[in-house]
XYZ file of C-alpha atoms in Angstrom:
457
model
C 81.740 92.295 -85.180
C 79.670 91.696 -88.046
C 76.085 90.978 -86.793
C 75.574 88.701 -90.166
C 78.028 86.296 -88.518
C 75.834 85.811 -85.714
C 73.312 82.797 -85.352
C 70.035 83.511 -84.889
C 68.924 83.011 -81.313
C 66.214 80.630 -82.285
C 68.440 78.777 -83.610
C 70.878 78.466 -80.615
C 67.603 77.539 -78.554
C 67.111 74.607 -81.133
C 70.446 73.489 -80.466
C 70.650 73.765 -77.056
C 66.568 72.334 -76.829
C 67.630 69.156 -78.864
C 71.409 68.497 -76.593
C 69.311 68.882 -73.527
C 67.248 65.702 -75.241
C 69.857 63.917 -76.106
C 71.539 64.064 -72.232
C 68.125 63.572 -70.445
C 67.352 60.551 -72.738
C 71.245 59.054 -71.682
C 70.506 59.955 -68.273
C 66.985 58.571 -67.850
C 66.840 55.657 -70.650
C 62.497 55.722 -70.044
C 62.464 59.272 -71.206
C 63.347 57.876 -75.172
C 60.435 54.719 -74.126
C 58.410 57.936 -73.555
C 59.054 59.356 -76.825
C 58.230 56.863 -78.542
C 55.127 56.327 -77.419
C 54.295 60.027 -77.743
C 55.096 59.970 -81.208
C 53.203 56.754 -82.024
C 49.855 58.048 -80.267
C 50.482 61.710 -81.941
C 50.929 59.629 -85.763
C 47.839 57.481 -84.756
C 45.439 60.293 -83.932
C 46.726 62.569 -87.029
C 46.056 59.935 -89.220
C 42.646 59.270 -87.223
C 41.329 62.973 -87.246
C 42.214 64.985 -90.536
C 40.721 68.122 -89.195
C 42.872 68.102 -86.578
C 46.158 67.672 -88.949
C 44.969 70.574 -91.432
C 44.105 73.221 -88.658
C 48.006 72.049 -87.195
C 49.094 72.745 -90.223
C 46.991 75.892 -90.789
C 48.363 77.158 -87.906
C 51.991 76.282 -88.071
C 51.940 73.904 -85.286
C 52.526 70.228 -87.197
C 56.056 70.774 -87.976
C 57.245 72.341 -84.640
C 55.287 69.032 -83.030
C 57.808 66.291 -83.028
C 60.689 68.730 -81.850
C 58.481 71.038 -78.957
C 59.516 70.467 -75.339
C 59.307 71.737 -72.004
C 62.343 71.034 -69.298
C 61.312 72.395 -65.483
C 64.694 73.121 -62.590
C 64.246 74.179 -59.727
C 66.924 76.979 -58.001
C 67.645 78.297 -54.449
C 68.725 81.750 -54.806
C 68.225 85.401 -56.833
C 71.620 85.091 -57.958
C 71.109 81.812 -59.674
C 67.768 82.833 -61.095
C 68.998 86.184 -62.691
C 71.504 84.385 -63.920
C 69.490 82.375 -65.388
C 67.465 84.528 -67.408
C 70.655 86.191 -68.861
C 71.232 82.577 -70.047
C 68.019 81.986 -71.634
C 68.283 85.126 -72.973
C 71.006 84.024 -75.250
C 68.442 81.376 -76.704
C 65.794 84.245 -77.445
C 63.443 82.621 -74.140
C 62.108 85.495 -72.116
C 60.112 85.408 -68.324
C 56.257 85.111 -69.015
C 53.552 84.543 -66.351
C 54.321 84.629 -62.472
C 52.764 81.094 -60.905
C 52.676 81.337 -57.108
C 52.744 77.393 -56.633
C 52.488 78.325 -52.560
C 48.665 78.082 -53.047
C 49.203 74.769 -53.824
C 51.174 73.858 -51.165
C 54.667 73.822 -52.703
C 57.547 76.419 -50.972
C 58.194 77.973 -54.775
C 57.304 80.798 -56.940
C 57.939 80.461 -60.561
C 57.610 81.630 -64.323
C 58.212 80.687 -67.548
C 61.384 81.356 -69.917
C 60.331 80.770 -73.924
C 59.682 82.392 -77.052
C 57.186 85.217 -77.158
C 57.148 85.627 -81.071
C 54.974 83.840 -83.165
C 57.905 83.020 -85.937
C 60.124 81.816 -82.823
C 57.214 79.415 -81.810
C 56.838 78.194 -84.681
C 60.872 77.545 -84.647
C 61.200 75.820 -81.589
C 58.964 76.458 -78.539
C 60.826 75.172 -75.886
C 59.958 76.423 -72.495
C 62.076 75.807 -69.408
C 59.331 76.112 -65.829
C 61.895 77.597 -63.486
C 60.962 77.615 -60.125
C 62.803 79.569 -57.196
C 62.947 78.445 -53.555
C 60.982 80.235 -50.817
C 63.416 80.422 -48.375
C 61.392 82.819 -45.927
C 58.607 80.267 -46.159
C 60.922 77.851 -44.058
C 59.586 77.716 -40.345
C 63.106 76.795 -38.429
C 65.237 79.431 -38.765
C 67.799 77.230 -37.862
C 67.309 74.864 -41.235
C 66.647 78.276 -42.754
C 70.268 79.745 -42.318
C 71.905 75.924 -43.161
C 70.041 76.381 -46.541
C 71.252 79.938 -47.202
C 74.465 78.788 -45.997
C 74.890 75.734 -48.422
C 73.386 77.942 -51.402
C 75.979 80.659 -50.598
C 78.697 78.076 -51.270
C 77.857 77.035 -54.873
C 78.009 78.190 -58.406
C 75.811 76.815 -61.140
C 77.396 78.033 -63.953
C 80.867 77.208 -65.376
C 83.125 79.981 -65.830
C 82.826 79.581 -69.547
C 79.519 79.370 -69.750
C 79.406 83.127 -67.703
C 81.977 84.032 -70.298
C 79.747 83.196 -73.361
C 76.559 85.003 -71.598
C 78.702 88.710 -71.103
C 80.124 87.947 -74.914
C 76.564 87.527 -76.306
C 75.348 90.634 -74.174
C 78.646 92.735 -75.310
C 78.753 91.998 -78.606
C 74.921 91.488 -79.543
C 75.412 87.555 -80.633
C 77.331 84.764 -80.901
C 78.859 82.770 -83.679
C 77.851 78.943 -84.497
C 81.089 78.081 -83.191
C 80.578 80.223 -80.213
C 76.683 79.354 -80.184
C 78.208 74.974 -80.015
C 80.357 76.139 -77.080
C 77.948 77.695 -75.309
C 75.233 74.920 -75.545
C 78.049 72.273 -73.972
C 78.779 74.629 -70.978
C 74.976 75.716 -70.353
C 73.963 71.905 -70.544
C 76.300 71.522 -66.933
C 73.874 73.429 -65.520
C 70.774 71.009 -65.521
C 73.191 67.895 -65.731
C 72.162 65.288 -63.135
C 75.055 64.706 -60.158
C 74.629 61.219 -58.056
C 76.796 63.269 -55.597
C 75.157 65.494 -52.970
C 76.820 68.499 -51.650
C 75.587 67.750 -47.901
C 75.737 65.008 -45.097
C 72.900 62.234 -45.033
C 71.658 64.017 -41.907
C 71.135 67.601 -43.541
C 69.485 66.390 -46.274
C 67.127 64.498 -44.344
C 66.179 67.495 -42.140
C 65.490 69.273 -45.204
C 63.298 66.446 -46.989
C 61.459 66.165 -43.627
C 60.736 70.059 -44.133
C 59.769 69.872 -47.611
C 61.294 66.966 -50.096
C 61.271 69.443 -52.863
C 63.542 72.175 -50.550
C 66.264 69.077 -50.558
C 66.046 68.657 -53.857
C 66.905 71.911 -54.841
C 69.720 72.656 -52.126
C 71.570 69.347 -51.171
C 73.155 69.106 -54.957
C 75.451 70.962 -57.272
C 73.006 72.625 -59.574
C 69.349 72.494 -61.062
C 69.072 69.455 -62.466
C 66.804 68.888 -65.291
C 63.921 66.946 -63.142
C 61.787 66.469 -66.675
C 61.398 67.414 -70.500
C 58.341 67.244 -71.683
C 57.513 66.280 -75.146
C 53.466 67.660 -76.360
C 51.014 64.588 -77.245
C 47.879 65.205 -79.180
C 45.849 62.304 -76.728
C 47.096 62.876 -73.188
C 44.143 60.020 -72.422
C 45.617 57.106 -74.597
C 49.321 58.144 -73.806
C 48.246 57.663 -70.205
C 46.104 54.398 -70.842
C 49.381 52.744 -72.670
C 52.148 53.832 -70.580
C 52.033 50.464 -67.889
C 52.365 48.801 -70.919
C 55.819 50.125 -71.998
C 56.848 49.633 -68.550
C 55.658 53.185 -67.168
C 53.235 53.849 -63.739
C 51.500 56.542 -64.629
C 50.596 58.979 -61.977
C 46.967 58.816 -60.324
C 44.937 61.538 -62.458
C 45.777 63.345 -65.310
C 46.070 67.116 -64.007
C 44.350 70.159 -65.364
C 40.660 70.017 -67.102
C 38.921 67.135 -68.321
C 38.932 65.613 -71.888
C 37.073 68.011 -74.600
C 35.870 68.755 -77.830
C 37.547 71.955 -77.727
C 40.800 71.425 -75.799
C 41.465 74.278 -72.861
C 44.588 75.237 -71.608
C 46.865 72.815 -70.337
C 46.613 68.943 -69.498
C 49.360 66.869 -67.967
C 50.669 63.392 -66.952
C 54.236 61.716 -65.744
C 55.238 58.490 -65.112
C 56.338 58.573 -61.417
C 59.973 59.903 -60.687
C 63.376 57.448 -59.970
C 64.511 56.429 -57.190
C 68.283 57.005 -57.596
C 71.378 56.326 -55.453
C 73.379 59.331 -53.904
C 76.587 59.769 -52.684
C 76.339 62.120 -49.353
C 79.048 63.874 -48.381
C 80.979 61.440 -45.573
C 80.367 58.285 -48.124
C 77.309 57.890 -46.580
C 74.555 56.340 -49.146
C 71.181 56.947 -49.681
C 68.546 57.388 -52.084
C 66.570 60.553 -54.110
C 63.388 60.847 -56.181
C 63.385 64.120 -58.172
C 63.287 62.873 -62.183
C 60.340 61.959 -63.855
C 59.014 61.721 -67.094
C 55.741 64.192 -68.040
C 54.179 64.272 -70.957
C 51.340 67.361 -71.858
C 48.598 67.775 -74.271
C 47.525 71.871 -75.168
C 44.360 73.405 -75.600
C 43.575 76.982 -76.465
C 44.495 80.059 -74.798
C 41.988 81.378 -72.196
C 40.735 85.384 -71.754
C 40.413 86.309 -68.211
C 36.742 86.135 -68.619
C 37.360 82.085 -69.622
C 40.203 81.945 -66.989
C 37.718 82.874 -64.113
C 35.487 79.941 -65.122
C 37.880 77.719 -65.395
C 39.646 78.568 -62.322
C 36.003 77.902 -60.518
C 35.667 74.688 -62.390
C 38.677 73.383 -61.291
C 38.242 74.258 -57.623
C 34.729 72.757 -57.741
C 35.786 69.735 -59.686
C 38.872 68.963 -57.564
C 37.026 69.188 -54.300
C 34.474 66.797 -55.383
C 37.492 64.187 -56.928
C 39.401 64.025 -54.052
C 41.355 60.598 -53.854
C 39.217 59.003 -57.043
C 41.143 57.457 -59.085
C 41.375 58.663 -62.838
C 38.539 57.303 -64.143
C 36.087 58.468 -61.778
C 38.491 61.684 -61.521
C 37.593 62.278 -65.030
C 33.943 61.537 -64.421
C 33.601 63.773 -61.770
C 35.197 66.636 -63.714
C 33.435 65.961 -67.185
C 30.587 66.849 -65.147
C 32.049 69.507 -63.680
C 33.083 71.207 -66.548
C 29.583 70.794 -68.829
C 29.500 74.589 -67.456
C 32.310 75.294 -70.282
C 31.006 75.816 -73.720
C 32.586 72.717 -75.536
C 32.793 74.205 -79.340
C 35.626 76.754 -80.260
C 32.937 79.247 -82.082
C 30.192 79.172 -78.559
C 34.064 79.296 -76.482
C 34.836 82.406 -79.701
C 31.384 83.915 -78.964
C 31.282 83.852 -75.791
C 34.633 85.607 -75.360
C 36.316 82.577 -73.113
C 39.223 82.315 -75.135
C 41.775 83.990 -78.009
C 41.367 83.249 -81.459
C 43.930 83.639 -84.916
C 41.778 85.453 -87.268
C 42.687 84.581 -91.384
C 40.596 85.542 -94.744
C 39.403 82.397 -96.418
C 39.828 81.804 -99.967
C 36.568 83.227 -100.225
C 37.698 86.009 -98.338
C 41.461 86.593 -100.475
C 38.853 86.201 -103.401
C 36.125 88.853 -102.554
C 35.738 92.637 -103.760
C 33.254 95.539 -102.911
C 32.459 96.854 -99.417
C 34.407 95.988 -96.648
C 32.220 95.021 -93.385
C 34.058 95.801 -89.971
C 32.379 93.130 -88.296
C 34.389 90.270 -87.487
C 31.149 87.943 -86.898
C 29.593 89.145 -90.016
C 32.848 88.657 -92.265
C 32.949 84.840 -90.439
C 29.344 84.357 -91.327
C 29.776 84.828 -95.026
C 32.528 82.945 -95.267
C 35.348 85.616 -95.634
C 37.281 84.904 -92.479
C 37.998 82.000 -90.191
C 38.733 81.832 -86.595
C 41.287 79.419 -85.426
C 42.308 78.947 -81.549
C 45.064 80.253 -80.218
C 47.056 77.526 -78.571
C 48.341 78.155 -75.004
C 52.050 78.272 -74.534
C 52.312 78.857 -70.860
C 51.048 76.570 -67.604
C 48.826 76.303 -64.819
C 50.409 76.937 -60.980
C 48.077 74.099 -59.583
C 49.092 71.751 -62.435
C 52.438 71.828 -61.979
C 52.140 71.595 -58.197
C 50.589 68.418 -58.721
C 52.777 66.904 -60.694
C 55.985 68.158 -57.958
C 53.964 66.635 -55.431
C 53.148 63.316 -57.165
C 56.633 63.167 -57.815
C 58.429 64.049 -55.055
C 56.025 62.052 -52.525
C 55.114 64.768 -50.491
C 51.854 66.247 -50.165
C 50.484 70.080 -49.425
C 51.477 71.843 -46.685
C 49.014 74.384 -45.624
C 51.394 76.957 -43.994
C 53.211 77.388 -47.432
C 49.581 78.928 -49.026
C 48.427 82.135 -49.842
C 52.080 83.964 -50.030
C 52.126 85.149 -53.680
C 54.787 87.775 -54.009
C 55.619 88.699 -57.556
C 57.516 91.500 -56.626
C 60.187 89.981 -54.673
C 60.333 87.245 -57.853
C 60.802 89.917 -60.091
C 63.650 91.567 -57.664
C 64.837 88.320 -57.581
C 64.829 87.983 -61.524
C 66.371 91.462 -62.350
C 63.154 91.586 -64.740
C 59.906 92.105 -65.190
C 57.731 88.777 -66.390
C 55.780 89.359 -69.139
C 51.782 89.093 -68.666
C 50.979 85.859 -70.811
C 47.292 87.230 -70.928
C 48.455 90.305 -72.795
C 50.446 88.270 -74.990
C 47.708 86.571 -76.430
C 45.485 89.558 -76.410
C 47.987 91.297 -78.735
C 48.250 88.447 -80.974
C 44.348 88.227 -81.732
C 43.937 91.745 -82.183
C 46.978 92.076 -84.473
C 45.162 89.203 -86.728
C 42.270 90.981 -86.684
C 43.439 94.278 -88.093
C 45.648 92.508 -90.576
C 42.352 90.422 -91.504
C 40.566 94.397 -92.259
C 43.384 95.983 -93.592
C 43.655 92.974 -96.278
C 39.917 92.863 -96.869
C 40.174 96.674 -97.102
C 42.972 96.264 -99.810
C 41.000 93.775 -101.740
C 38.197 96.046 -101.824
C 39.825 98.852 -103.089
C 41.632 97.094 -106.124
């Protein structure tokens, strides 16, 4: 077939990104009160801080703003999870970053499916945080085998769906008309079923093991459990939610409020509590859905990484049960270790930086200096953040365990295994590290090789 009928897979992931928004916000009507209130706090604080709204813009980031979202599922087994990233696949979203959330206490390991170039960020970043189960991590073996066995028994895709996913892979695309079917069959894989696949009595035994092992094996597939739209004041979003009807979560999870945003910061408003059907027509109830909301900083080197992973552990041992206020208190002090201005966070080599000539810079002729520092002190070139795409293992098991109702169990920690996850995958993840490495030193030879071209004319 003609590749120039094929759609582009960004724009299948737009598609599919914006029907997933449109179910979620039918199936959990707080989710479009959440949007609203994202959007009104995002307008407010563009309008309030120009310099933020031209360095969005510089950097491509104020159009994709009111569109970007992250969803998060949850699956049991390999099979579902390489199957899973043949899906994404079709949407141009690839496996970045390997979280172990068992050193937070949660029985998962996880990574990342989304765009890895910088034109399909600037498209549509969705990201889906796809998490698999840690079976071995279960103590009874008994409950063990019962959630193998249960797992065994489903499938999460529809047979169309599978059918799309070999087409794209056989033929190198798919048409718009295929691209429509495929987003309607793929979206029956996170829908939300009020039906469980198991008797009142199994489920319980598995929420009494770990809430969050019931919630992935006791229905028929992954459902969506969030989709997260990006606000630019995580602090105000959270201060206004109770009154749109919302209970925000304790704390707001990752670092403290800055100057010069880090990384990743996130809040929810706490899940539903929704009727099920068990199997026998017994009834009962399940929390899994929630509505998050995040707010992104920059992109941290390893060097910044390892000070903010120290900060955090330091900060969160000294917050323990405040509540957010004094939470936030505790790590604004905390974190006064952190340089808090992108050039000392630039010089210091904490995080990744987007380097650009100036007009200045476009403008100039002569000698061409090498040196980035000297080219940004005369005006020639300007540094702007990178801004982090990916998440933070303790962050998200937070927010599971906020939302679930269950808290840490120590027997889960310290079992990182990226191996087996990427056996499980059928993939490799990508290192998001060396992602962003490769994306500042690309802009910095482009930056020379254009000041070397001026020079020469």
């Amino acid at each position: 077939m003609n590749n120039a009928l094929f759609l582009a897979t960004n724009d299948i992931r737009d598609r599919f990104s914006k029907a997933m928004s449109v179910m979620y916000q039918t199936e959990v009507p707080q989710y479009g009160t959440l949007l609203e209130l994202v959007e009104q706090v995002n307008q407010e604080t563009l309008s309030q801080q120009p310099a933020l709204r031209r360095r969005l813009e510089a950097q491509g980031e104020l159009a994709r703003l009111s569109v970007e979202r992250h969803g998060a599922i949850r699956v049991g087994s390999a099979k579902e999870l390489s199957m899973l990233r043949r899906l994404f696949a079709v949407m141009g979203m690839y496996p970045v970053g390997y979280y172990d959330l068992s050193e937070a206490g949660v029985p998962v390991h996880s990574t990342a499916f989304r765009p890895v170039e910088d034109d399909a960020l600037a498209c549509n970043p969705f990201r889906v945080f796809t998490s698999l189960l840690r079976l071995e991590l279960i103590e009874s073996e008994t409950l063990r085998q019962r959630a193998e066995e249960i797992l065994a028994k489903r499938d999460i895709f529809t047979p169309a769906a599978r059918e799309l996913i070999e087409r794209f892979e056989t033929q190198g695309g798919l048409t718009s008309e295929e691209a429509d079917q495929f987003v309607k069959e793929a979206l029956e894989t996170f829908r939300w079923h009020q039906d469980a696949t198991v008797d009142l009595d199994t489920y319980q035994a598995l929420s009494d093991e770990h809430r969050l092992i019931a919630d992935v094996v006791c229905f028929r597939g992954p459902h969506i459990n969030h989709l997260t739209p990006r606000t630019l004041d995580i602090d105000e979003v959270q201060r206004r939610m109770p009154s749109v009807g919302m209970n925000p979560k304790a704390v707001i999870e990752g670092p403290p409020r800055r100057e010069a945003p880090i990384l990743l910061r996130q809040t929810s408003f706490k899940a539903l509590e929704e009727s099920i059907r068990f199997a026998g027509d017994a009834q009962g109830t399940h929390t899994a859905r929630f509505g998050e909301i995040e707010q992104r900083g920059m992109a941290l080197t390893p060097k910044g990484r390892a000070l903010y992973d120290q900060l955090l552990n330091e900060g969160r041992k000294q917050a323990a049960g405040l509540d957010n206020n004094a939470h936030q208190a505790v790590m604004d002090k905390v974190f006064a270790a952190m340089p808090d201005s992108d050039e000392a966070m630039r010089r210091e080599d904490l995080a990744y930086f987007h380097y650009h000539l100036t007009e200045a810079g476009k403008a100039a002729s002569g000698g061409v200096n090498a040196d980035i520092d000297a080219l940004i002190a005369q005006g020639l070139v300007e540094a702007q953040p990178i801004t982090y795409e990916d998440f933070l293992p303790v962050s998200a098991a937070g927010i599971f365990q906020s939302n679930l109702g269950g808290g840490e169990n120590a027997a889960y920690a310290g079992n990182a295994n990226r191996d087996a996850f990427e056996e499980a995958l059928g993939a490799q993840v990508t290192d998001e590290l060396a992602l962003y490495a490769e994306r500042e030193q690309a802009s910095k030879q482009h930056v020379l090789a254009q000041m070397s071209s001026t020079a020469s004319v």
